[in-house]
mmCIF file of C-alpha atoms and ligand atoms in Angstrom:
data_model
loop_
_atom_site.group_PDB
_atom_site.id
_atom_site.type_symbol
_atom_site.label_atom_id
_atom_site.label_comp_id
_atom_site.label_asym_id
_atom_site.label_seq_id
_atom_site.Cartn_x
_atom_site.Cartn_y
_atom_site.Cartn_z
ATOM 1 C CA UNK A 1 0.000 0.000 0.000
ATOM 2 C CA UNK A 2 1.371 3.378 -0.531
ATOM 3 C CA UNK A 3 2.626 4.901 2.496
ATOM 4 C CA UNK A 4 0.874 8.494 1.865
ATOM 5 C CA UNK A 5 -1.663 9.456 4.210
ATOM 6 C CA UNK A 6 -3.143 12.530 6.152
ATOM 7 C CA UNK A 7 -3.460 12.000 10.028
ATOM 8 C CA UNK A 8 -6.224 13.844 11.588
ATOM 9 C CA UNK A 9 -6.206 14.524 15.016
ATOM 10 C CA UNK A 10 -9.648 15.671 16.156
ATOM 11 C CA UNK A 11 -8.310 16.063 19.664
ATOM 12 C CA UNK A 12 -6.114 18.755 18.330
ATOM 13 C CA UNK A 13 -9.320 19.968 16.363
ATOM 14 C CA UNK A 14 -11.046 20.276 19.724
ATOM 15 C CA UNK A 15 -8.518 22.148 21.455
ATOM 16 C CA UNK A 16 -8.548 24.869 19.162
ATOM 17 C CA UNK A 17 -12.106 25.330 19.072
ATOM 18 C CA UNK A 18 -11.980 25.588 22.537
ATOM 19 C CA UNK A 19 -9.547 28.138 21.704
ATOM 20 C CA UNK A 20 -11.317 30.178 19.604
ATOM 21 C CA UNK A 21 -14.398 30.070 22.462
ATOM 22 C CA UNK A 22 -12.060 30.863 25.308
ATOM 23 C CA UNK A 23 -10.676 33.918 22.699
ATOM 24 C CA UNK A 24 -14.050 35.296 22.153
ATOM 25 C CA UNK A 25 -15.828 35.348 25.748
ATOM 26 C CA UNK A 26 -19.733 35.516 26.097
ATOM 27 C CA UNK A 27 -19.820 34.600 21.972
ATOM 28 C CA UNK A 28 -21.093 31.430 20.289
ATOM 29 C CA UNK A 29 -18.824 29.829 17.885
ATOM 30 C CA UNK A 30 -19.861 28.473 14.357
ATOM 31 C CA UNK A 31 -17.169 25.823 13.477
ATOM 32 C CA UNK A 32 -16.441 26.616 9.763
ATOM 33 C CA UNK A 33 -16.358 23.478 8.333
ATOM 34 C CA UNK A 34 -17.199 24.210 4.333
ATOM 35 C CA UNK A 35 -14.870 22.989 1.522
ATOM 36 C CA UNK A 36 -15.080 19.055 3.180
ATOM 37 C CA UNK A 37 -13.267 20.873 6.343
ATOM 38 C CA UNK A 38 -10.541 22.529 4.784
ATOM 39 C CA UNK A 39 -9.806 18.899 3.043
ATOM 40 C CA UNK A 40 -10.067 17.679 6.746
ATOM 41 C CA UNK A 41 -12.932 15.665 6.170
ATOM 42 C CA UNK A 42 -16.486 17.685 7.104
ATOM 43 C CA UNK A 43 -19.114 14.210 8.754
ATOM 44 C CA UNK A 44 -15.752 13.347 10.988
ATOM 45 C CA UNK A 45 -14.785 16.807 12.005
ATOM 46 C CA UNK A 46 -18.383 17.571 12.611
ATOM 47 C CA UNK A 47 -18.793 15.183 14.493
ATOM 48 C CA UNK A 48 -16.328 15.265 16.523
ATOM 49 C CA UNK A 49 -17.234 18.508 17.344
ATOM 50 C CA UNK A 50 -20.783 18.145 17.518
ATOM 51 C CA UNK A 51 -21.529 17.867 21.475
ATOM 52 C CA UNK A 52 -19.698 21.031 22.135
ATOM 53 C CA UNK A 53 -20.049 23.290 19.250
ATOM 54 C CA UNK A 54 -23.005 26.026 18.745
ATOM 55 C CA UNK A 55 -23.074 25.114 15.354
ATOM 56 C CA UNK A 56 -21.313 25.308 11.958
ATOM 57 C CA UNK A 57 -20.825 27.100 8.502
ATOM 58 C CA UNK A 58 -20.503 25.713 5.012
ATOM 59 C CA UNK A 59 -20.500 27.049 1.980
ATOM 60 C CA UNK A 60 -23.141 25.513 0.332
ATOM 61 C CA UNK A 61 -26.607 23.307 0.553
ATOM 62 C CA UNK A 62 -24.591 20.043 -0.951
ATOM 63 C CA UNK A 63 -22.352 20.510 1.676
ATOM 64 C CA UNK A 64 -24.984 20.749 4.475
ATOM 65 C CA UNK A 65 -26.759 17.715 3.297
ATOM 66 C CA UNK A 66 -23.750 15.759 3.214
ATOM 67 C CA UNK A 67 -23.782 16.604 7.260
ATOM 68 C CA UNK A 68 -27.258 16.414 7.796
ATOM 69 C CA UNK A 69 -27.381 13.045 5.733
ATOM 70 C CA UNK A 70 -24.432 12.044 8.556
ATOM 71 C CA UNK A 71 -26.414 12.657 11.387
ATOM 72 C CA UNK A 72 -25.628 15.661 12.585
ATOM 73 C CA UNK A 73 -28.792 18.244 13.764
ATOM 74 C CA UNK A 74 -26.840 20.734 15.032
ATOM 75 C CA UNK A 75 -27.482 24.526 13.356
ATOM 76 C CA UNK A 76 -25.786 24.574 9.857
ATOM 77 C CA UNK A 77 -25.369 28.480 8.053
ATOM 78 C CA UNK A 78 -24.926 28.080 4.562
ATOM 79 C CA UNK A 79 -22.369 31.101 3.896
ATOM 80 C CA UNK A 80 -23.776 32.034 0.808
ATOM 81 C CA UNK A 81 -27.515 31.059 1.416
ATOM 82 C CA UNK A 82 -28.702 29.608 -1.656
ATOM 83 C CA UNK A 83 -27.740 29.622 -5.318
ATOM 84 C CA UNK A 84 -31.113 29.001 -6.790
ATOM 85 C CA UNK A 85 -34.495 30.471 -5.099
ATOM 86 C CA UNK A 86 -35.800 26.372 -5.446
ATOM 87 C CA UNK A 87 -33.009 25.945 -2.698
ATOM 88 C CA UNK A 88 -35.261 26.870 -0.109
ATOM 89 C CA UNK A 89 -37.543 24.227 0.430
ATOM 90 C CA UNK A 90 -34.644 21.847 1.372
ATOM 91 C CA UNK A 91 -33.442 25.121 3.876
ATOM 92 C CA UNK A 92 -36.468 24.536 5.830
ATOM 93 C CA UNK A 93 -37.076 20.868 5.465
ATOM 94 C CA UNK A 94 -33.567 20.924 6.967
ATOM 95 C CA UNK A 95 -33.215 23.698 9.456
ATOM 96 C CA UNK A 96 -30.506 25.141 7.693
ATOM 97 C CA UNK A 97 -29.699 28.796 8.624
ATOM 98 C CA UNK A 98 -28.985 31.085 5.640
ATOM 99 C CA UNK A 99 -27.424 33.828 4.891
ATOM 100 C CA UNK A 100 -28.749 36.597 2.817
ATOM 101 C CA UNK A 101 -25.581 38.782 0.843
ATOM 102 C CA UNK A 102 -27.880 40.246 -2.433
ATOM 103 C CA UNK A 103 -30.926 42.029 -3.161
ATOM 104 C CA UNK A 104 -32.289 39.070 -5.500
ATOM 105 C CA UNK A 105 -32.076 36.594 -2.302
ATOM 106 C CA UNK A 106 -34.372 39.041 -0.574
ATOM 107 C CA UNK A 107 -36.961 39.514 -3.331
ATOM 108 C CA UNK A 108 -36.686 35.442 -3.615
ATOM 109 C CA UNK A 109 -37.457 34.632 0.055
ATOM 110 C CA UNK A 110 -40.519 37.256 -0.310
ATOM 111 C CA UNK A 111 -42.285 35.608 -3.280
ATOM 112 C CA UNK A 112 -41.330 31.662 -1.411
ATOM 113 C CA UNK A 113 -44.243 29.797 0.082
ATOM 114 C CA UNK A 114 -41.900 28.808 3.336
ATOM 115 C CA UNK A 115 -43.136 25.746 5.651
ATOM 116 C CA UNK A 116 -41.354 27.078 8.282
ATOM 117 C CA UNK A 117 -39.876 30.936 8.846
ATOM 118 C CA UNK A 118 -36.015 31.341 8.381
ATOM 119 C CA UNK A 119 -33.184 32.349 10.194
ATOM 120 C CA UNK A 120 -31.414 34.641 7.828
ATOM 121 C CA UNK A 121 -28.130 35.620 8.776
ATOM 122 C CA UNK A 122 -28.101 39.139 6.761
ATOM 123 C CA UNK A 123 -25.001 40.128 5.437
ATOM 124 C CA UNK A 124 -23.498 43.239 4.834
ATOM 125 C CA UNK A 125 -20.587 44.096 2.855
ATOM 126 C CA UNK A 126 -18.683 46.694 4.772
ATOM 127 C CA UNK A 127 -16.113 46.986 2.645
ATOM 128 C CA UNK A 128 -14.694 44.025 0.866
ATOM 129 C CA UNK A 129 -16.992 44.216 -2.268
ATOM 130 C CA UNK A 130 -17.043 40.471 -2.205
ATOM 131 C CA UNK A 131 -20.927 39.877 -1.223
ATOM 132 C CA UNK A 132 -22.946 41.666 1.080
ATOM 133 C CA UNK A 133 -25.310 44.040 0.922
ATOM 134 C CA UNK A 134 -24.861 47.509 -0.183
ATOM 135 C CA UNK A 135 -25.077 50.191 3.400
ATOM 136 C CA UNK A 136 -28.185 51.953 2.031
ATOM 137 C CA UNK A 137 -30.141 48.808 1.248
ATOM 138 C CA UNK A 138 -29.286 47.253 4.771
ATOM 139 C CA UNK A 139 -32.181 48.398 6.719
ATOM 140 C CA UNK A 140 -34.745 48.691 4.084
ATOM 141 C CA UNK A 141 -33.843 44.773 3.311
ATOM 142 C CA UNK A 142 -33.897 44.098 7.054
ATOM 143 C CA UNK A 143 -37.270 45.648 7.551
ATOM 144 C CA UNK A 144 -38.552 43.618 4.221
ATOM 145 C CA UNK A 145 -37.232 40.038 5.169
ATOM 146 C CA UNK A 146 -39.651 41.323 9.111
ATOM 147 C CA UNK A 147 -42.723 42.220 6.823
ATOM 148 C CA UNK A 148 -42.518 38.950 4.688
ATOM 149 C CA UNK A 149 -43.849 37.120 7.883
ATOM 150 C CA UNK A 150 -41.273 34.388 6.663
ATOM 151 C CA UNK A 151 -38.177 35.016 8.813
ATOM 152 C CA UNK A 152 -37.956 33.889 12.254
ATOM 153 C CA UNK A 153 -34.797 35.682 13.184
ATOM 154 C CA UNK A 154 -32.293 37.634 11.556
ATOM 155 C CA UNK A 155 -28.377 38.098 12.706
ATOM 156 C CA UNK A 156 -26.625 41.091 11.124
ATOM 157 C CA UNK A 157 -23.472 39.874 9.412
ATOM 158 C CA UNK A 158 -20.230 41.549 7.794
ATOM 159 C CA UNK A 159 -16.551 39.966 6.676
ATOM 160 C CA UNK A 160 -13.487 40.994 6.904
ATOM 161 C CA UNK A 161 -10.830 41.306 4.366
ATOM 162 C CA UNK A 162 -7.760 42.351 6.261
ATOM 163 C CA UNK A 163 -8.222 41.279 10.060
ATOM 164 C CA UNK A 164 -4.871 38.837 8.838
ATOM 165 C CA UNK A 165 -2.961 42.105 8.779
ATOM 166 C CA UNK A 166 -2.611 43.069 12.361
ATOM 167 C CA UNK A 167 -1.988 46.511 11.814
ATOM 168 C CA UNK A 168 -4.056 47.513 9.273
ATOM 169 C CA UNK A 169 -6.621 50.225 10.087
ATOM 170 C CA UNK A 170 -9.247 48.529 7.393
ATOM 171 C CA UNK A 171 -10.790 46.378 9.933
ATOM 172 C CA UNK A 172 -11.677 49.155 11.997
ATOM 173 C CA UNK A 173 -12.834 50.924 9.175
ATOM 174 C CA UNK A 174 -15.017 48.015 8.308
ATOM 175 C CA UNK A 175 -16.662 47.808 12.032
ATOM 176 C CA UNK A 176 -17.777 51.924 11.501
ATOM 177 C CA UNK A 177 -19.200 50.589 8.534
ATOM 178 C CA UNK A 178 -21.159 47.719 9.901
ATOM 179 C CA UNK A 179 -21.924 49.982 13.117
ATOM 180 C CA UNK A 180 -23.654 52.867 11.035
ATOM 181 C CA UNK A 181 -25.449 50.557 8.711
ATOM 182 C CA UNK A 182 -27.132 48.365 11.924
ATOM 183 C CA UNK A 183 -27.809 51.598 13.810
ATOM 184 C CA UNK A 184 -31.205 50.911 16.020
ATOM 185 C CA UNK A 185 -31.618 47.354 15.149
ATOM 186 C CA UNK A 186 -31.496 45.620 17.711
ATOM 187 C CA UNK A 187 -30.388 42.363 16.537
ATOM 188 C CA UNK A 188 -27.416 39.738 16.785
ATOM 189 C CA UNK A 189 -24.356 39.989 15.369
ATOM 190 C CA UNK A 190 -21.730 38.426 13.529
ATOM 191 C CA UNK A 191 -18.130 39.456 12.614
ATOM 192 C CA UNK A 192 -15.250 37.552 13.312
ATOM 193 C CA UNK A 193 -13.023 35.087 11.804
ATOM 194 C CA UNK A 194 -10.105 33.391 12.851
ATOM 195 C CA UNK A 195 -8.051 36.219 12.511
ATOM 196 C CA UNK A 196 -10.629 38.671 13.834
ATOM 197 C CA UNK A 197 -10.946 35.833 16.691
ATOM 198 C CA UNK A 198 -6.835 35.665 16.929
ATOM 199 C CA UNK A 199 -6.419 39.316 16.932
ATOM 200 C CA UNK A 200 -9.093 41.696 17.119
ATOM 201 C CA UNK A 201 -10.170 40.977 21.140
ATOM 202 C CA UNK A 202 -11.876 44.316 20.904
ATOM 203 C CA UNK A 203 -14.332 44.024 17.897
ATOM 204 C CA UNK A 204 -18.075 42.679 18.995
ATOM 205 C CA UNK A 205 -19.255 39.604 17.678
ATOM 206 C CA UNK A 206 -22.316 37.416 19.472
ATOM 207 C CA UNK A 207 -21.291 34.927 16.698
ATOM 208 C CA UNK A 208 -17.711 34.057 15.667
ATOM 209 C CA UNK A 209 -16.508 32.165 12.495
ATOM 210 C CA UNK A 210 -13.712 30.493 13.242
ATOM 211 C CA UNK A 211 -12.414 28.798 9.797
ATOM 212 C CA UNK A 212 -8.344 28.286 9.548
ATOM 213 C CA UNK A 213 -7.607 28.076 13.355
ATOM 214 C CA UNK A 214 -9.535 25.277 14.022
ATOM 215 C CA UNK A 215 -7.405 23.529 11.788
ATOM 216 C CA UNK A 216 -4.403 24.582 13.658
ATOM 217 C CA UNK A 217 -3.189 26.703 11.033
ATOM 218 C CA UNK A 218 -2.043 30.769 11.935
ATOM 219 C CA UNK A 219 -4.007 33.144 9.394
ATOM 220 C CA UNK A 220 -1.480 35.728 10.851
ATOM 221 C CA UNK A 221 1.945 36.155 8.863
ATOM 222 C CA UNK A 222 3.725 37.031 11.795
ATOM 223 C CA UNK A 223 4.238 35.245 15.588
ATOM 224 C CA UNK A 224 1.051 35.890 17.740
ATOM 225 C CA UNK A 225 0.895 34.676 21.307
ATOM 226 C CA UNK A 226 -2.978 33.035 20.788
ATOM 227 C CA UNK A 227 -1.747 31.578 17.336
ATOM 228 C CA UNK A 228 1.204 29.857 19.170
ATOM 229 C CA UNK A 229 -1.088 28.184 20.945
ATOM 230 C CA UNK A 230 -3.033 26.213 17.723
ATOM 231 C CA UNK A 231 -2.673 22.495 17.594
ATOM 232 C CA UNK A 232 -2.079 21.378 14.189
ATOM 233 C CA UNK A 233 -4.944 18.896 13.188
ATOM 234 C CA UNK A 234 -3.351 17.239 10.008
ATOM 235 C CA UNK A 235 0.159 15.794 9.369
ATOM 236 C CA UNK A 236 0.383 14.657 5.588
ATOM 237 C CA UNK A 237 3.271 12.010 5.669
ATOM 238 C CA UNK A 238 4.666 9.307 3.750
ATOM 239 C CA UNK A 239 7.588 7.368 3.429
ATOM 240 C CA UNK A 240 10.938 6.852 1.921
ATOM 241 C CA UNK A 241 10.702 5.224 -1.052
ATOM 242 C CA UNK A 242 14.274 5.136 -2.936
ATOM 243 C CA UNK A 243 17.187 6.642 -2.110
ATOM 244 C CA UNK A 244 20.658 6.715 -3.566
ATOM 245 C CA UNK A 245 23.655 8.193 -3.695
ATOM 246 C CA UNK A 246 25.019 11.162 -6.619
ATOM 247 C CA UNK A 247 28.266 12.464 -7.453
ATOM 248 C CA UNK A 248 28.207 16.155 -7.702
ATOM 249 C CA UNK A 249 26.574 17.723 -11.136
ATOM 250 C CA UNK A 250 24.016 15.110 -11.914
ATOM 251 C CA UNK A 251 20.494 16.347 -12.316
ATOM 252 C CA UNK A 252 17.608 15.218 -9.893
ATOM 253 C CA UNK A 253 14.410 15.116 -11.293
ATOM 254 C CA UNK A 254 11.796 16.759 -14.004
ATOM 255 C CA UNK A 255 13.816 19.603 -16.109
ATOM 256 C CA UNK A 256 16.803 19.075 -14.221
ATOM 257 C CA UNK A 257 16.176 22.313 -11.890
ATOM 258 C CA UNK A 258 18.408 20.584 -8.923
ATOM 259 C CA UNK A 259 22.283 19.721 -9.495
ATOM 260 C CA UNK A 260 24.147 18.447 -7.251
ATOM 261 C CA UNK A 261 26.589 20.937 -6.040
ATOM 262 C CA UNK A 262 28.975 18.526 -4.233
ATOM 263 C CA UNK A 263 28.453 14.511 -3.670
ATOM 264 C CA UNK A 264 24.761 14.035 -2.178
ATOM 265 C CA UNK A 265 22.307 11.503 -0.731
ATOM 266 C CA UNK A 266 19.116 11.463 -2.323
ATOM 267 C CA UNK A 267 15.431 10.307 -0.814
ATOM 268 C CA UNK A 268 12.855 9.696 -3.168
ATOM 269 C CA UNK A 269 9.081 9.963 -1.245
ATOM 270 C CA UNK A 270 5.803 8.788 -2.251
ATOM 271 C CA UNK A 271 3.878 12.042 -2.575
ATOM 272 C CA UNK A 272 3.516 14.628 -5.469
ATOM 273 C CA UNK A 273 1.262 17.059 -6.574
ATOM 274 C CA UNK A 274 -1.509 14.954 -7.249
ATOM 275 C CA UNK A 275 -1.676 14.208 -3.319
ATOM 276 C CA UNK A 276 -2.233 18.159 -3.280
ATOM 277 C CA UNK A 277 1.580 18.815 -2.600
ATOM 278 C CA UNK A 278 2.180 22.579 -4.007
ATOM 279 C CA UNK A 279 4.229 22.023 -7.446
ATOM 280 C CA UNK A 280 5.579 25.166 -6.975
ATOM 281 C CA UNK A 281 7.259 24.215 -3.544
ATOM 282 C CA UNK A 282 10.841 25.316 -4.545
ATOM 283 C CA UNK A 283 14.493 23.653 -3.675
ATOM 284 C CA UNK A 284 14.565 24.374 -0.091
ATOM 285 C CA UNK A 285 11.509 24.162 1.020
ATOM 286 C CA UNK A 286 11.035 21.942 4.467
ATOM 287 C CA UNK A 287 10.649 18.496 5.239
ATOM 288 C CA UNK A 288 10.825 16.335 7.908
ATOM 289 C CA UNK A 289 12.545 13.099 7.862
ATOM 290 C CA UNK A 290 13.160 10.173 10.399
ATOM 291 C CA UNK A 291 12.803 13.402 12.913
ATOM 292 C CA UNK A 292 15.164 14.864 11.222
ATOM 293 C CA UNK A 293 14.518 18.999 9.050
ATOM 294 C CA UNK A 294 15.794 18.632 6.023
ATOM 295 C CA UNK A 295 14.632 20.412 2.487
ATOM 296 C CA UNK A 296 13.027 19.460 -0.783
ATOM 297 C CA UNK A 297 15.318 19.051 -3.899
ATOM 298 C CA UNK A 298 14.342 19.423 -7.607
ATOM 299 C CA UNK A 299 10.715 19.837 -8.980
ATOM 300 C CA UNK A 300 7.706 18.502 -7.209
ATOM 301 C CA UNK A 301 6.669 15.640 -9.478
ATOM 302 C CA UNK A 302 2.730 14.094 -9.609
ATOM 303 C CA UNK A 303 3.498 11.191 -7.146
ATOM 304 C CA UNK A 304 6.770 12.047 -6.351
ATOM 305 C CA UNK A 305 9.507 14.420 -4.740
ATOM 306 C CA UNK A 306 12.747 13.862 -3.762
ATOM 307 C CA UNK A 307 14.511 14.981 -0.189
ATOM 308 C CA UNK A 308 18.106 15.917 0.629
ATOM 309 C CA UNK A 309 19.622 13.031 3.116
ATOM 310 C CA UNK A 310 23.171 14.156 2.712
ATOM 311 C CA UNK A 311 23.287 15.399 6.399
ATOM 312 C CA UNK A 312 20.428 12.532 7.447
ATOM 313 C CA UNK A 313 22.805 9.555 7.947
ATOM 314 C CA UNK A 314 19.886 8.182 9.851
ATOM 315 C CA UNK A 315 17.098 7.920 7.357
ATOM 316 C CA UNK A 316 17.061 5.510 4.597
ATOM 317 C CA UNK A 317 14.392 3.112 2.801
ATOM 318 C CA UNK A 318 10.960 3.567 4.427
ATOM 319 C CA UNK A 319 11.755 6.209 6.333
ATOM 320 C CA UNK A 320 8.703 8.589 7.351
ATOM 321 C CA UNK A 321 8.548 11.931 5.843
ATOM 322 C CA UNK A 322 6.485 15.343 7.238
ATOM 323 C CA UNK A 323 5.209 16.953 4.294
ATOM 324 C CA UNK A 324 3.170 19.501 7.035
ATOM 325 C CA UNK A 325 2.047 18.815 9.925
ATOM 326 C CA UNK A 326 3.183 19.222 14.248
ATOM 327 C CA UNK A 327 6.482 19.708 13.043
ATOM 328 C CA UNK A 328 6.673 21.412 9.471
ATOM 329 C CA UNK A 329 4.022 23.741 9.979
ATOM 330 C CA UNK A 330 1.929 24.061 6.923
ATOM 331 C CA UNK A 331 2.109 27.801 7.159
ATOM 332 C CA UNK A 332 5.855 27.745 6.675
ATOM 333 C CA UNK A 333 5.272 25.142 3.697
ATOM 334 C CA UNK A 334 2.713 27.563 2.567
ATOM 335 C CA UNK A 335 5.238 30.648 2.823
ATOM 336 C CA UNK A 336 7.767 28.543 0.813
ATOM 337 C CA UNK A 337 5.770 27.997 -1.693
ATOM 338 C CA UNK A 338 4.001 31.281 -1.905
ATOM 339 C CA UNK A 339 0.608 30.214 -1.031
ATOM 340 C CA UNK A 340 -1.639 30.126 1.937
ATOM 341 C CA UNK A 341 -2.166 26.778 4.117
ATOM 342 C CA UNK A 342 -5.996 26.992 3.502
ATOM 343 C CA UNK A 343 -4.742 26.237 -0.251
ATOM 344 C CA UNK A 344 -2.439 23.522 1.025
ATOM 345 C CA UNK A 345 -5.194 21.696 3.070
ATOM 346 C CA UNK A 346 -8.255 22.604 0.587
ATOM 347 C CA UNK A 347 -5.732 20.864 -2.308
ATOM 348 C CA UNK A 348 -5.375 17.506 -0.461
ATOM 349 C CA UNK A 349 -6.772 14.602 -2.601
ATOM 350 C CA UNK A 350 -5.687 10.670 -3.275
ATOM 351 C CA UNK A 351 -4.243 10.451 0.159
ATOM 352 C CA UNK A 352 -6.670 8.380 2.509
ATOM 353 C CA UNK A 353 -6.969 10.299 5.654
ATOM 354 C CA UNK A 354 -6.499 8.338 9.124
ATOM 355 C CA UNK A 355 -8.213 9.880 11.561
ATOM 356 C CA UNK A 356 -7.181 9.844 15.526
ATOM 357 C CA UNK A 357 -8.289 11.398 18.979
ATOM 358 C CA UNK A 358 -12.578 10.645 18.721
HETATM 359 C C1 PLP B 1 -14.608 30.902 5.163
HETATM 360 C C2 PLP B 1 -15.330 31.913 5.987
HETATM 361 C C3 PLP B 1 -15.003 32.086 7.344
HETATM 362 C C4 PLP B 1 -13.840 31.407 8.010
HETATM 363 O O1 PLP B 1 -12.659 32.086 7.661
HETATM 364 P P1 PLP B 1 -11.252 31.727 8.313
HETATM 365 O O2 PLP B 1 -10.336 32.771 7.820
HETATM 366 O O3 PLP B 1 -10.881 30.374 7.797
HETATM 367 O O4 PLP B 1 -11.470 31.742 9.779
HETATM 368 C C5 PLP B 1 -15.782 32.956 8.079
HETATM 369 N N1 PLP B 1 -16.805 33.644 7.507
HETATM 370 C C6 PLP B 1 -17.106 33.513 6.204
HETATM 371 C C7 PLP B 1 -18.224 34.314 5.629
HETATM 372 C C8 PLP B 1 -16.367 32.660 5.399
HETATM 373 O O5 PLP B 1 -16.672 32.550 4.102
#
């Protein structure tokens, strides 16, 4: 069997949304759990969250079945409400919470026949110009969705697009926003995410959103004392498959991009970029190997890449290899390779995940 696998510890998944609780004190805590968990797996991660968490977010009603089909009946948001107005039957049939980011989601809920009123979680966009409502249409659409008689509760929700940068006035900016457009409504509210959670104490929020942290992940490019504390939840390994031994200025792998400078010991490891290992992970980037930091060599090839053990004496055949994980932290992976470890996680695929701590 081929040695490359993702371990998932849901202990480690617990402990940092207890975490993100304990950083946002008197607020309930959506676990973000959309894109199959960050490639962690959504029905495990869910439920292995399920007796303690308030609830959780996806991005979409085929992901919320897929939970609901699992078992779960805790609250579900669907982040971007529906896609087609013919969505909403299945919202109700299903409890699922929804959010509400454009005018033509509004007029749509107002001409449904519901079962069962909604909870609309009503977004507005504060200054991202993702979605989100528009500041002058935010009451008039709140006061609509009260008057449809079809909405059992409504939380008042914005997103951030620079709480990662810790000292970037925009988030601040974004709050005044969201402040003047909810004036007099008296209403819950929902702002953070994990780096509003991480490093915005000061910002309200009934409801928080943590996404990345959960996964053990820092959204934050710098050290942060909360951040520190994170768990990593997945280790991608695998295993030593080849190795042997060059004389400097031979080539090592697809276009020749690594030569050996001086005599070297090679590792070949059973994991490429069609596990969801970044191609563009240069020469240098980390890896761990029989406990052992040592760095990638050469392109990343589809099922393979190959691992300096010139100054490893200890690995060999079937050694195990970190691609990310407690050790290599996917963030400093991610920074290698100029990318972000939600792209790193949301990329994994092939690799059967093995899942611990439930
Ligand atoms: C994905 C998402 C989150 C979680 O973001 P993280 O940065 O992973 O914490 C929160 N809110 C919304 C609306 C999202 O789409």
């Amino acid at each position: 069997m081929r040695p490359a696998r993702a371990l998932i510890d849901l202990q480690a998944l617990r402990h940092n949304y207890q975490l993100a609780r304990e950083a946002s004190p008197g607020a309930r805590a959506l676990a973000v759990i959309k894109a199959d968990a960050y490639g962690h797996g959504a029905v495990r991660c869910a439920q292995a969250l399920e007796a303690e968490a308030d609830g959780f977010a996806v991005a979409c009603i085929e992901e919320a079945l897929e939970l609901r089909a699992a078992g779960i009946r805790a609250p579900i948001l669907l982040l971007e409400g529906f896609f087609e107005a013919d969505e909403l039957d299945l919202i109700v049939e299903h409890d699922f919470w929804c959010v509400v980011h454009s005018l033509w989601q509004l007029e749509a809920i107002e001409q449904a026949t519901v079962a069962k009123p909604l909870t609309v979680w009503l977004k507005l966009d504060s200054g991202m110009h993702r979605v989100g409502l528009h500041p002058k249409d935010y009451q008039p659409a709140y006061q609509r969705l009260l008057a449809s008689g079809k909405v059992a509760k409504i939380v008042l929700m914005s997103h951030f697009a620079r709480a990662d940068e810790l000292s970037c006035s925009r988030s601040d900016e974004q709050v005044a926003v969201f402040e003047a457009a909810r004036q007099g409504l008296s209403a819950e509210i929902s702002l953070r995410n994990s780096p509003a959670v991480l490093g915005w104490p000061n910002i309200p929020s009934d409801w928080v959103r943590p996404g990345i942290m959960l996964y053990g992940s820092t959204p934050f490019e710098e050290p942060h004392p909360l951040a520190a504390r994170l768990q990593p939840v997945m280790t991608l390994e695998s295993k030593v498959i080849c190795v042997r031994e060059l004389p400097a200025g031979e080539p090592v792998g697809y276009g020749a991009k690594f030569v050996t400078p001086r005599p070297m010991r090679i590792g070949v490891v059973a994991m490429g970029y069609a596990d969801g290992y970044p191609r563009h992970a240069p020469t240098g980037a980390p890896v761990l190997v029989a406990g052992q930091r040592t760095q990638l060599l050469g392109r990343v090839s589809m099922d393979m890449l190959c691992i300096d053990l010139t100054d490893v004496p200890e690995a060999g055949l079937g050694s195990t290899v970190e691609l990310w994980g407690k050790n290599i932290l996917a963030s400093e992976l991610a920074a290698a390779a100029d990318t972000i470890p939600y792209q790193l996680f949301c990329n994994l695929r092939r690799v059967p995940r093995v899942y611990s701590g439930d």
